Coordinates of C-alpha atoms and ligand atoms in Angstrom, one line a residue:
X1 CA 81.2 121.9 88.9
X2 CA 79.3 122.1 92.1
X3 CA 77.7 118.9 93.6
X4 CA 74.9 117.7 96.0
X5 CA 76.9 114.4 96.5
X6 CA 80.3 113.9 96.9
X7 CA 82.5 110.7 97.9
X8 CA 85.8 111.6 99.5
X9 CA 88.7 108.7 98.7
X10 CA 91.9 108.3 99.1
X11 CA 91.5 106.7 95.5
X12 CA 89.8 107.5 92.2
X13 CA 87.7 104.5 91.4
X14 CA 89.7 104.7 88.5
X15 CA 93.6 103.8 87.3
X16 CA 95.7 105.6 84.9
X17 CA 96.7 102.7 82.4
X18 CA 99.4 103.3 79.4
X19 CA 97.7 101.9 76.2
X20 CA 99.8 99.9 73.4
X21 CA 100.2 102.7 71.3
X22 CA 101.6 105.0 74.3
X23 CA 98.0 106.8 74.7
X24 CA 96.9 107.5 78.6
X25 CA 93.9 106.4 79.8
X26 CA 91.6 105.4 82.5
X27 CA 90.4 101.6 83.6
X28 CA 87.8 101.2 86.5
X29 CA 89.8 100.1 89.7
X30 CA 88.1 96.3 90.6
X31 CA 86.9 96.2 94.2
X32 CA 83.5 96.6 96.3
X33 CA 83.7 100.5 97.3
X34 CA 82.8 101.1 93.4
X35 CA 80.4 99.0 93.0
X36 CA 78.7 100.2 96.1
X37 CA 79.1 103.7 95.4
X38 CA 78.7 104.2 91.7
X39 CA 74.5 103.8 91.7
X40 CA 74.0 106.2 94.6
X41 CA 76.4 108.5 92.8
X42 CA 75.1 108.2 89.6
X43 CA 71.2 108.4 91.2
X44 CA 72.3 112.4 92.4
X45 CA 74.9 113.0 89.6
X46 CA 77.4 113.0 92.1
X47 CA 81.4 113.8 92.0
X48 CA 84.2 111.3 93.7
X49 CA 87.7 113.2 94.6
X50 CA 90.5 111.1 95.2
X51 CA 94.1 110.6 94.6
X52 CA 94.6 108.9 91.0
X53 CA 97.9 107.2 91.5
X54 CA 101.2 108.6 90.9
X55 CA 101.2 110.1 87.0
X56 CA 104.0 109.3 84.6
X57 CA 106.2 112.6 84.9
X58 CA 104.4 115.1 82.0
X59 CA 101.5 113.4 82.9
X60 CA 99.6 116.8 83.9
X61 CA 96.1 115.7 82.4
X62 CA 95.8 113.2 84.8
X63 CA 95.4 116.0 87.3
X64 CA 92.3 117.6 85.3
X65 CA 88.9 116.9 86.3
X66 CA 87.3 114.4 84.2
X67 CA 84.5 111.8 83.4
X68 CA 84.4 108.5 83.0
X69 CA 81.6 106.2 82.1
X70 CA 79.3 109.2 83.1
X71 CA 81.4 109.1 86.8
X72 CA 82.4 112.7 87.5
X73 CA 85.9 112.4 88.8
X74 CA 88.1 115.1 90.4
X75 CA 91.8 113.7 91.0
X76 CA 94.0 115.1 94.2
X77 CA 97.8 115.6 93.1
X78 CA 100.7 114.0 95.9
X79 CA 103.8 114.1 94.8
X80 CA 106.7 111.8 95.9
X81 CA 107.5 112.8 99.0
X82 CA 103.9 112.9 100.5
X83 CA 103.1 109.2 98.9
X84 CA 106.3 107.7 101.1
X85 CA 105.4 110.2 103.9
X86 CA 101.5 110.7 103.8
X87 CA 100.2 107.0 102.3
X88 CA 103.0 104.9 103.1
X89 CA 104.1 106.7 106.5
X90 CA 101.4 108.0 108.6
X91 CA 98.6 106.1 106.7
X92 CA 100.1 102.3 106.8
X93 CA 102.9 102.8 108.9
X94 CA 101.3 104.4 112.1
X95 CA 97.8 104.1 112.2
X96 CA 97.5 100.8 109.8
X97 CA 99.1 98.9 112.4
X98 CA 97.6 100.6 115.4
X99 CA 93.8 99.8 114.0
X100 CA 95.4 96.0 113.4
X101 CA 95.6 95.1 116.9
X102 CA 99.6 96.2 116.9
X103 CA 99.9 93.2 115.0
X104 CA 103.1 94.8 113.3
X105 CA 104.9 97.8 115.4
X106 CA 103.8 101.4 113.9
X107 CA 106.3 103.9 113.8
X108 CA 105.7 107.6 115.1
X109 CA 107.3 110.5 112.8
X110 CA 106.2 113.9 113.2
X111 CA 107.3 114.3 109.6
X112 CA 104.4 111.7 108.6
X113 CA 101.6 113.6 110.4
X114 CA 103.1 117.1 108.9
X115 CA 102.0 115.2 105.5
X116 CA 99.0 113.9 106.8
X117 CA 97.9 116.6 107.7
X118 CA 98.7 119.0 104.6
X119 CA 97.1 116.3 102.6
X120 CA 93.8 115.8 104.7
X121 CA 93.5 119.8 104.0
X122 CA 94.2 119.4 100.2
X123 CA 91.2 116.9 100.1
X124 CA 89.1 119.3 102.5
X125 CA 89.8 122.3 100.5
X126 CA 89.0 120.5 96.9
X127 CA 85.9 118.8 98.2
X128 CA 84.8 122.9 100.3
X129 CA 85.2 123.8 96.0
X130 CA 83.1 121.3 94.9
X131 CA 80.2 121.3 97.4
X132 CA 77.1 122.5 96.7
X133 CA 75.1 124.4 98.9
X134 CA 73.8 121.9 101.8
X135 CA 75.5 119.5 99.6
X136 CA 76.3 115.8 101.5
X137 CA 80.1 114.6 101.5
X138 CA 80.9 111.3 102.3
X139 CA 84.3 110.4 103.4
X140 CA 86.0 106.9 103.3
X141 CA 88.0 105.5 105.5
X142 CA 91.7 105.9 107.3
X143 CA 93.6 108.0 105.7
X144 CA 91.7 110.9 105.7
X145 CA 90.4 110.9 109.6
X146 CA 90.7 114.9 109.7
X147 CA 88.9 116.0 106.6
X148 CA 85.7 116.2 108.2
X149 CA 86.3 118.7 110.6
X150 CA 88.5 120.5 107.9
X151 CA 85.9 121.1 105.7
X152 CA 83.5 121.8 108.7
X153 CA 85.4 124.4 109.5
X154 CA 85.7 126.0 105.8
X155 CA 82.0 124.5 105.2
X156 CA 79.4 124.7 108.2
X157 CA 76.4 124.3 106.0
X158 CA 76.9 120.6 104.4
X159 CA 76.1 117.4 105.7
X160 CA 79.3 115.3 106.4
X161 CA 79.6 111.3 106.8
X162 CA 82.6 109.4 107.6
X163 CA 83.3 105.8 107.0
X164 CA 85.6 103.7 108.4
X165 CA 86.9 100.5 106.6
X166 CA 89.1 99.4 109.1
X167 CA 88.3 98.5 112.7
X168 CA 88.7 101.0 115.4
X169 CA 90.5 99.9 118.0
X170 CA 90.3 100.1 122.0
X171 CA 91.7 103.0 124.2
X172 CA 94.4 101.1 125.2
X173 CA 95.8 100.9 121.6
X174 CA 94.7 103.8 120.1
X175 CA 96.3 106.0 122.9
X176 CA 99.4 105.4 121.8
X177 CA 99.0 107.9 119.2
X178 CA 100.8 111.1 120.1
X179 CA 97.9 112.6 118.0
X180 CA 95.1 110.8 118.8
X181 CA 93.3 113.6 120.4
X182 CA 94.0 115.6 116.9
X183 CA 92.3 112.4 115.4
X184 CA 89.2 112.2 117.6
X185 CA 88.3 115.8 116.5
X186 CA 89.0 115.4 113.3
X187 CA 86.6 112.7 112.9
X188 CA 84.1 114.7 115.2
X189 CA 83.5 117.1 112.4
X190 CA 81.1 114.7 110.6
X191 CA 77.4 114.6 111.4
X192 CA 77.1 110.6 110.9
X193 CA 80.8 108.3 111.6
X194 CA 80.2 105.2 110.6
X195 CA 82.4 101.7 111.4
X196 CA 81.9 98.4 110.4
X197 CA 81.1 96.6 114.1
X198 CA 79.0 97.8 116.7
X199 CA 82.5 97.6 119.0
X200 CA 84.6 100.5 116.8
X201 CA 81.8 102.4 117.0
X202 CA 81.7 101.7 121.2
X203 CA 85.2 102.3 121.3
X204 CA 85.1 105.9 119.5
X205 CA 82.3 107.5 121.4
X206 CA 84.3 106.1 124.8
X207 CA 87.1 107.3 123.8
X208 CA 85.5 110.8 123.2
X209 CA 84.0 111.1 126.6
X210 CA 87.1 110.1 128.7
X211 CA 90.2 111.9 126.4
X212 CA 88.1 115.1 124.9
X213 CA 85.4 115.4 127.8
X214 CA 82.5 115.2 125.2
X215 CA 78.7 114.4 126.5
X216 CA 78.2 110.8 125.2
X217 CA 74.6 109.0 125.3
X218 CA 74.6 105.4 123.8
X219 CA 76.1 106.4 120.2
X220 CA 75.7 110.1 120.4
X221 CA 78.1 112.5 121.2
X222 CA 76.9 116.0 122.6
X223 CA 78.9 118.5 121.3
X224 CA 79.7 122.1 123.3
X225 CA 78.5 123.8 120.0
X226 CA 75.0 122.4 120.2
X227 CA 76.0 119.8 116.6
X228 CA 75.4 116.1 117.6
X229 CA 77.5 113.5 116.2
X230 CA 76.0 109.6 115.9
X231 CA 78.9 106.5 115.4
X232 CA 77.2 103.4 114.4
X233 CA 77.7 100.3 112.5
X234 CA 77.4 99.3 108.8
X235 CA 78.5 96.5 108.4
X236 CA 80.3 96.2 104.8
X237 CA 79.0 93.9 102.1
X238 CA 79.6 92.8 98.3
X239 CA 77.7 92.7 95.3
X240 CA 76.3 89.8 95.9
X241 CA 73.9 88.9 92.7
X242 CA 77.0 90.5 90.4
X243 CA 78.7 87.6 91.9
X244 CA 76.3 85.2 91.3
X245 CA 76.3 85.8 88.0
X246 CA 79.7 85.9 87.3
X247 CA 79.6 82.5 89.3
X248 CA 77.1 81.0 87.1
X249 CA 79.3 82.4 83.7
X250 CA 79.8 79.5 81.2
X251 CA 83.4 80.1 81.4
X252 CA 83.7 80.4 84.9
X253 CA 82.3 76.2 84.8
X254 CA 84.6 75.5 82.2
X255 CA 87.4 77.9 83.9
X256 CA 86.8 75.4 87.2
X257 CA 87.0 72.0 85.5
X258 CA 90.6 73.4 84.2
X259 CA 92.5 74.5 87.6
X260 CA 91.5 71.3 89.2
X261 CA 93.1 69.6 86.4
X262 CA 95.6 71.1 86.7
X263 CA 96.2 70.7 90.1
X264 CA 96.1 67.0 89.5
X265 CA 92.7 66.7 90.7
X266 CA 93.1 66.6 94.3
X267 CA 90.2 65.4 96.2
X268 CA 90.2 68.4 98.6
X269 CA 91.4 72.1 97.3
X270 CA 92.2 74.6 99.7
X271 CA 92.2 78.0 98.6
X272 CA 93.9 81.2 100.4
X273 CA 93.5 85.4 98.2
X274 CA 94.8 88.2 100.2
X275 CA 96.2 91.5 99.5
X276 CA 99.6 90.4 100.9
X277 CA 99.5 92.0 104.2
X278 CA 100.7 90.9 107.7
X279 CA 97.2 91.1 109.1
X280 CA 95.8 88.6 107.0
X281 CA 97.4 85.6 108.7
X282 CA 99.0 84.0 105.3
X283 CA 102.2 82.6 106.9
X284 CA 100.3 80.9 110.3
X285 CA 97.8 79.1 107.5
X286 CA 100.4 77.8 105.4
X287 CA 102.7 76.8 108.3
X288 CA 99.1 74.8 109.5
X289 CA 98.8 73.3 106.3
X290 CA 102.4 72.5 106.0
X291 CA 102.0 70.5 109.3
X292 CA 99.3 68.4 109.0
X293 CA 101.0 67.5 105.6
X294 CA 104.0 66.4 108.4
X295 CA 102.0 65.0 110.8
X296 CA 100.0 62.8 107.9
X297 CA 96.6 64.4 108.3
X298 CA 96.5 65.7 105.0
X299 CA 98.4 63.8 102.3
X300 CA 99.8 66.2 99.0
X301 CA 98.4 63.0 96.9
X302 CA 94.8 64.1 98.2
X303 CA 95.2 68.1 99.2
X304 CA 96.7 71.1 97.9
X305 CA 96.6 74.5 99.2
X306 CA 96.2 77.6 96.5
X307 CA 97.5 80.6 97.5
X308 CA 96.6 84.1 95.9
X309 CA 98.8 86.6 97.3
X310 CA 98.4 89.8 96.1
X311 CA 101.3 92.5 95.7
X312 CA 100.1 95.5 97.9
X313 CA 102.9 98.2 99.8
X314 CA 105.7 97.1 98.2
X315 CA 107.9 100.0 99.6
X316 CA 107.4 99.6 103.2
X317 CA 109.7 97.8 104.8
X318 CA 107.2 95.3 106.8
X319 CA 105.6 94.0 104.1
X320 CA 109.1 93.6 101.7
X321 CA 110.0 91.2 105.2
X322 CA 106.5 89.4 104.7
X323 CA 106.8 88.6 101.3
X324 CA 110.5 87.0 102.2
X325 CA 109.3 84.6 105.4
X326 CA 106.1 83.8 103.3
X327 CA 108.2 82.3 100.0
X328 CA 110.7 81.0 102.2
X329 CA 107.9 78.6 103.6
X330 CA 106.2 78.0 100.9
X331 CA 109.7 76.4 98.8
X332 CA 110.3 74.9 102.1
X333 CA 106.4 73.1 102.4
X334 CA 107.0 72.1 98.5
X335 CA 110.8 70.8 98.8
X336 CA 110.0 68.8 101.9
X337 CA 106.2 67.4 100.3
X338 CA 106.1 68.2 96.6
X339 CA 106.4 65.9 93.6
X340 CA 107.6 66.9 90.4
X341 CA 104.5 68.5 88.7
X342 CA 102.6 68.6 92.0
X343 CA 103.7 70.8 94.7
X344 CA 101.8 71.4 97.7
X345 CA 101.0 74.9 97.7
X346 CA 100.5 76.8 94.7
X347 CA 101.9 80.1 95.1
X348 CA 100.9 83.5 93.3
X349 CA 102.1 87.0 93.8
X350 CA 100.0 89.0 91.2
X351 CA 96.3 90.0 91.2
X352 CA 94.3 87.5 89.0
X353 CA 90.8 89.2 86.8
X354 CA 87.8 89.2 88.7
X355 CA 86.6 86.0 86.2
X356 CA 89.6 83.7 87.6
X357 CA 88.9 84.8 91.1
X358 CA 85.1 83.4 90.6
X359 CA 86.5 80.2 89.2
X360 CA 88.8 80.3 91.7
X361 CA 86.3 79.9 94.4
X362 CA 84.3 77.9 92.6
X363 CA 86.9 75.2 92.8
X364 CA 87.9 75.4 96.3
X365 CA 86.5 72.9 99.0
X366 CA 88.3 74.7 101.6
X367 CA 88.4 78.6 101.6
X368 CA 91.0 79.8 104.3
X369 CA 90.7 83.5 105.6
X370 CA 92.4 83.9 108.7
X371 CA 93.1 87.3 109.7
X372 CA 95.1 88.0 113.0
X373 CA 92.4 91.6 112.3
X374 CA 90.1 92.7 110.2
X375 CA 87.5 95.5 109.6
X376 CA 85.6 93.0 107.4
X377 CA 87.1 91.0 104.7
X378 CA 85.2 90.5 101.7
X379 CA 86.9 87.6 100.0
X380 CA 84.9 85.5 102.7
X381 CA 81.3 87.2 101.5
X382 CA 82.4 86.8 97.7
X383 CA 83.5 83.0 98.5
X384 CA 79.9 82.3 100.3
X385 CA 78.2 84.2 96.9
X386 CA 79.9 82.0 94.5
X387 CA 78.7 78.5 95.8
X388 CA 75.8 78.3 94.0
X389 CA 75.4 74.4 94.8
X390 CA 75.6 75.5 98.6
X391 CA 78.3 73.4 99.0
X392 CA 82.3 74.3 100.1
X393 CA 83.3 75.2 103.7
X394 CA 84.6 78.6 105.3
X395 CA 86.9 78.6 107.7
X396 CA 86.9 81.9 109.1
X397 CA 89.2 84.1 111.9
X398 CA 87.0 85.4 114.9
X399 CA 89.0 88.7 114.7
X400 CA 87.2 89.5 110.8
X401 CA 84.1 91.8 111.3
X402 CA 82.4 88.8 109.0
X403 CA 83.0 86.6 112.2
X404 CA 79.8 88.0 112.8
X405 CA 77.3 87.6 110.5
X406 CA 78.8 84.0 109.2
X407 CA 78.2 82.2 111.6
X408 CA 78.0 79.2 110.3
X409 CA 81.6 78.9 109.0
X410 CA 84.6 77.1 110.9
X411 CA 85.1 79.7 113.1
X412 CA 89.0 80.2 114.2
X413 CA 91.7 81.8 116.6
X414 CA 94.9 82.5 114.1
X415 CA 97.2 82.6 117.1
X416 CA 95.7 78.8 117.8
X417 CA 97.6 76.8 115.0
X418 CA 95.8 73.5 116.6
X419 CA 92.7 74.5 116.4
X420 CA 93.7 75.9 112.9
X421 CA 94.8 72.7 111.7
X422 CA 91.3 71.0 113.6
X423 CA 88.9 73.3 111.3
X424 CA 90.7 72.7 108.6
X425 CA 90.6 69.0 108.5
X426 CA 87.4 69.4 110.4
X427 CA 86.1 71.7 107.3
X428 CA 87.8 69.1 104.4
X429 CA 85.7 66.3 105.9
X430 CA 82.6 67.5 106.8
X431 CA 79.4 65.3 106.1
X432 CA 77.8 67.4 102.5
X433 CA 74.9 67.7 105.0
X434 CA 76.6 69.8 107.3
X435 CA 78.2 72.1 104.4
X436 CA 74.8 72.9 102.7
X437 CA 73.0 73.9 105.7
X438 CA 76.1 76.1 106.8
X439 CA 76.4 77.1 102.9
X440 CA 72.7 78.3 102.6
X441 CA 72.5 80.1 105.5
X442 CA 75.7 81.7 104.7
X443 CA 74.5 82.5 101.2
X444 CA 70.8 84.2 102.9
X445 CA 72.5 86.2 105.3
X446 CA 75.1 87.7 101.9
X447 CA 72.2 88.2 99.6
X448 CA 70.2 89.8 102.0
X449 CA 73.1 92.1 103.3
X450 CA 74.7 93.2 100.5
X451 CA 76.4 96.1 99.6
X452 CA 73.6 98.4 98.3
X453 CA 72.1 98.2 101.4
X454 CA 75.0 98.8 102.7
X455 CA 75.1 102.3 101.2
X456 CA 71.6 103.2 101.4
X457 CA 71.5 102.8 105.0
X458 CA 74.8 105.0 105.7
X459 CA 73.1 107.6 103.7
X460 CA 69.7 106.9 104.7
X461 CA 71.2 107.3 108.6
X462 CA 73.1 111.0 107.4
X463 CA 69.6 111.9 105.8
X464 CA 67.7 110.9 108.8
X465 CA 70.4 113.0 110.9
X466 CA 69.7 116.2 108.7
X467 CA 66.0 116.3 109.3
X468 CA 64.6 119.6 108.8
X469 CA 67.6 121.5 108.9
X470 CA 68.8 120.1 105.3
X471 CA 66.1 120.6 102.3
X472 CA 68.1 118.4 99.8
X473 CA 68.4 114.8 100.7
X474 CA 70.7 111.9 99.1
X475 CA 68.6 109.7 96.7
X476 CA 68.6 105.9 97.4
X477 CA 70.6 103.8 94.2
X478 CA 67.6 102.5 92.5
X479 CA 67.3 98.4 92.1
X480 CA 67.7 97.7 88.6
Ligands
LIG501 C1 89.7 96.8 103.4 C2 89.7 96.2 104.9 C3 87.3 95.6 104.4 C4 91.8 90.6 96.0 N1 92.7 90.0 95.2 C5 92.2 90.2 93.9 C6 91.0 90.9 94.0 N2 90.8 91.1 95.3 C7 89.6 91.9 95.8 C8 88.7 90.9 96.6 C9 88.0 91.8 97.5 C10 89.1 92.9 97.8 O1 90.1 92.8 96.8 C11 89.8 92.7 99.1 O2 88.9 93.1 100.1 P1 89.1 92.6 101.7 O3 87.9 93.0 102.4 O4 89.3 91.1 101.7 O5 90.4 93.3 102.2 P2 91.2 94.7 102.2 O6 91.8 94.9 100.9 O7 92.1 94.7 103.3 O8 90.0 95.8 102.4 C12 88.7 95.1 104.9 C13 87.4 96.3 103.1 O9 88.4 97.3 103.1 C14 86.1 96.9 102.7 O10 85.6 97.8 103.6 O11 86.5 94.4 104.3 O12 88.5 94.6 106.3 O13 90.9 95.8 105.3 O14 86.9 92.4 96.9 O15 87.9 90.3 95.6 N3 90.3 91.2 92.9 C15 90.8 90.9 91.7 N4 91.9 90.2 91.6 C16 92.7 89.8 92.6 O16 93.7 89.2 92.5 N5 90.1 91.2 90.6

């Protein structure tokens, strides 16, 4: 197998799944990296390596390069003690919270960074394999920070991108790390690193020039070997016409008329879906809610609040404590304002198919995303897509990297429960008016930005960057 394109993951875009009758296979992970990647890597017959999951012990095919759907897929093997160590430890427990704003502590263990380490090489030694000659690589996002100059280093000849999904933070955070400047080079290995705001990628090339003594200009970075390496921003986006048309689905209407009956029709339906995760802000919303139900605001015969919270780093301590403070409040909001058959907040912990979550937002009023941090946040984008009447109304943290292209939404500080609870009465009685001009501008600025061109202008950028020196370039994914 040798490619011109390859996509470097933590994960497969792909999970191993246990049929009925005890057979293995594979079922396409749901989630916007796929469905932005697979045309550009179908349009150069491109390979994506990535971890697959932890097999089923015996499980030794799911280590074997494969393909699926016409996807060729190349799966990385951790075993126990690198998932706790490498993807729980150093991955979520140091530098998740560090790129968050230190919105939970992170914990330092040179064990962790032993395993992040051994496993950024595993990744930069399968993907060196795989390569092609002048071949472009694409790498995704935090847990894999020193893979690009890894497979510089075995691989001087490719084109290397890197792309974060999270934010990057400012010096002041960031130099907490005991490896930071370990992390800095790493990511100095790629040819293009791109971030999601213009401020991670400000924040990078300062951090360059003061703590590794780098030649910066703008976004470039000079380099003592002659390379040059350009951080910009791309911002994220979502499939926004696949939305659409899921939207616009018969049973999605149907699906719609359903949950609000059985929510008891409420004339206001305010709807919260997260990966449960303490930068998303999902106790400070609820507690908001919960007091303007107290304060008489809101009343639970008019307004209830629907909360999808879904299961996500169930092993880490942190987020094991989260789950606990959030179902504490939310049997405390419904004993103190429920009714039999009709509590206040309606509370999931599971991930719901990607038909309910269209129906979903088709019947909120009220969508709440309020992340304490952000690199994007995409549930807002898929919300705006699914209001095809241009109606409903977004209120939206300042701290999600879609603060800045949606505008138009109710625009929030989480650490301001006031003003929370303002926009969201604010938002549940706005003039229809107000909500279709915000709504169609909203809806423009997704459609026009969405995540196709999201890809083809990372990889137009890296093809731009090889000029001359690179004779194969990355083909755009075609429009169908
Ligand atoms: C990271 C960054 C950045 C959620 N629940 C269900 C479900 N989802 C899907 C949503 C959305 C995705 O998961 C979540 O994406 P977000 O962007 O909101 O958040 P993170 O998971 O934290 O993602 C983030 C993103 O990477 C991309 O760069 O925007 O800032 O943190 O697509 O729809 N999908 C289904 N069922 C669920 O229950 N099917």
């Amino acid at each position: 197998m040798s490619a011109d394109l390859l996509i470097v993951a933590n994960r497969l875009p792909v999970d191993r799944v246990t049929e009925r009758d005890g057979s293995r296979g594979w079922r396409r992970s749901p989630g916007g990296l796929v469905t932005a990647l697979e045309p550009v890597l179908r349009a150069n017959d491109g390979t994506w390596v990535g971890w697959p999951g932890l097999a089923e012990d015996g499980d030794d095919e799911a280590y074997e390069p494969f393909e699926d759907d016409g996807m060729k897929l190349v799966p990385i093997k951790l075993d126990a003690s690198e998932v706790e160590e490498f993807y729980e430890g150093f991955s979520n427990g140091t530098v998740w919270p560090i790129y968050h704003d230190l919105v939970a502590k992170p914990e330092f263990h040179r064990e962790w960074w032993d395993a992040y380490v051994r496993v950024n090489r595993r990744f930069a030694e399968r993907a060196a394999e795989l390569a092609a000659e002048n071949a472009t690589v694409w790498v995704h996002d935090y847990q894999l920070q020193l893979v690009p100059q890894m497979l510089r280093e075995l691989r001087p000849d490719l084109l290397i991108g890197f792309y974060l999904h999270i934010p990057f933070p400012p010096a002041e955070l960031f130099l907490q790390l005991p490896w930071r400047r370990q992390l800095l080079e790493g990511l100095l290995g790629a040819d293009l690193v791109g971030f999601q705001l213009p401020g991670g990628a400000a924040n990078f090339v300062r951090l360059v020039r003061q703590r590794v003594g780098h030649k910066t200009h703008k976004d470039l970075v000079y380099l003592p070997d002659g390379r040059t390496v350009k951080a910009a921003a791309f911002p994220i986006s979502i499939d926004a016409a696949g939305f659409e048309e899921l939207a616009a689905g018969d049973g999605v209407a149907a699906r719609v008329k359903q949950l609000r009956e059985a929510l008891g029709n409420p004339r206001r339906i305010f709807l919260g879906v997260d990966r449960l995760d303490y930068t998303k802000g999902i106790y400070a919303r609820l507690r908001a809610f919960s007091e303007l139900l107290e304060d008489g605001r809101l009343d639970v015969e008019d307004a209830v609040f629907v909360q999808v919270a879904v299961p996500s780093r169930e092993r880490v301590e942190q987020y094991r404590i989260l789950r606990d403070d959030i179902e504490r409040l939310v049997g405390r909001v419904n004993g103190d304002h429920g009714r039999i058959g009709r509590p206040a907040i309606s509370y999931l912990h599971n991930s719901v198919p990607r038909e309910e979550m269209a129906a979903l937002y088709r019947a909120a009023d009220v969508m709440v995303v309020t992340p304490y941090r952000d690199g994007m946040n995409l549930v807002a984008k898929e919300y705006v897509a699914c209001r095809l009447d241009d109606d409903g109304a977004l209120v939206l943290s300042e701290f999600a990297g879609a603060a800045d292209e949606l505008r138009q939404a109710w625009l929030i500080n989480p650490y301001d429960i006031n003003g929370m609870k303002s926009a969201l009465v604010e938002a549940a009685e706005a003039d229809p008016k107000d909500l279709s001009r915000r709504m169609r501008a909203m809806r423009k600025t997704v459609r026009q930005h969405d995540v196709r061109a999201w890809a083809d202008a990372f990889l137009a950028e890296l093809s731009s960057i090889a000029g001359s020196s690179h004779d194969k370039q990355v083909r755009p994914a075609r429009r169908a």
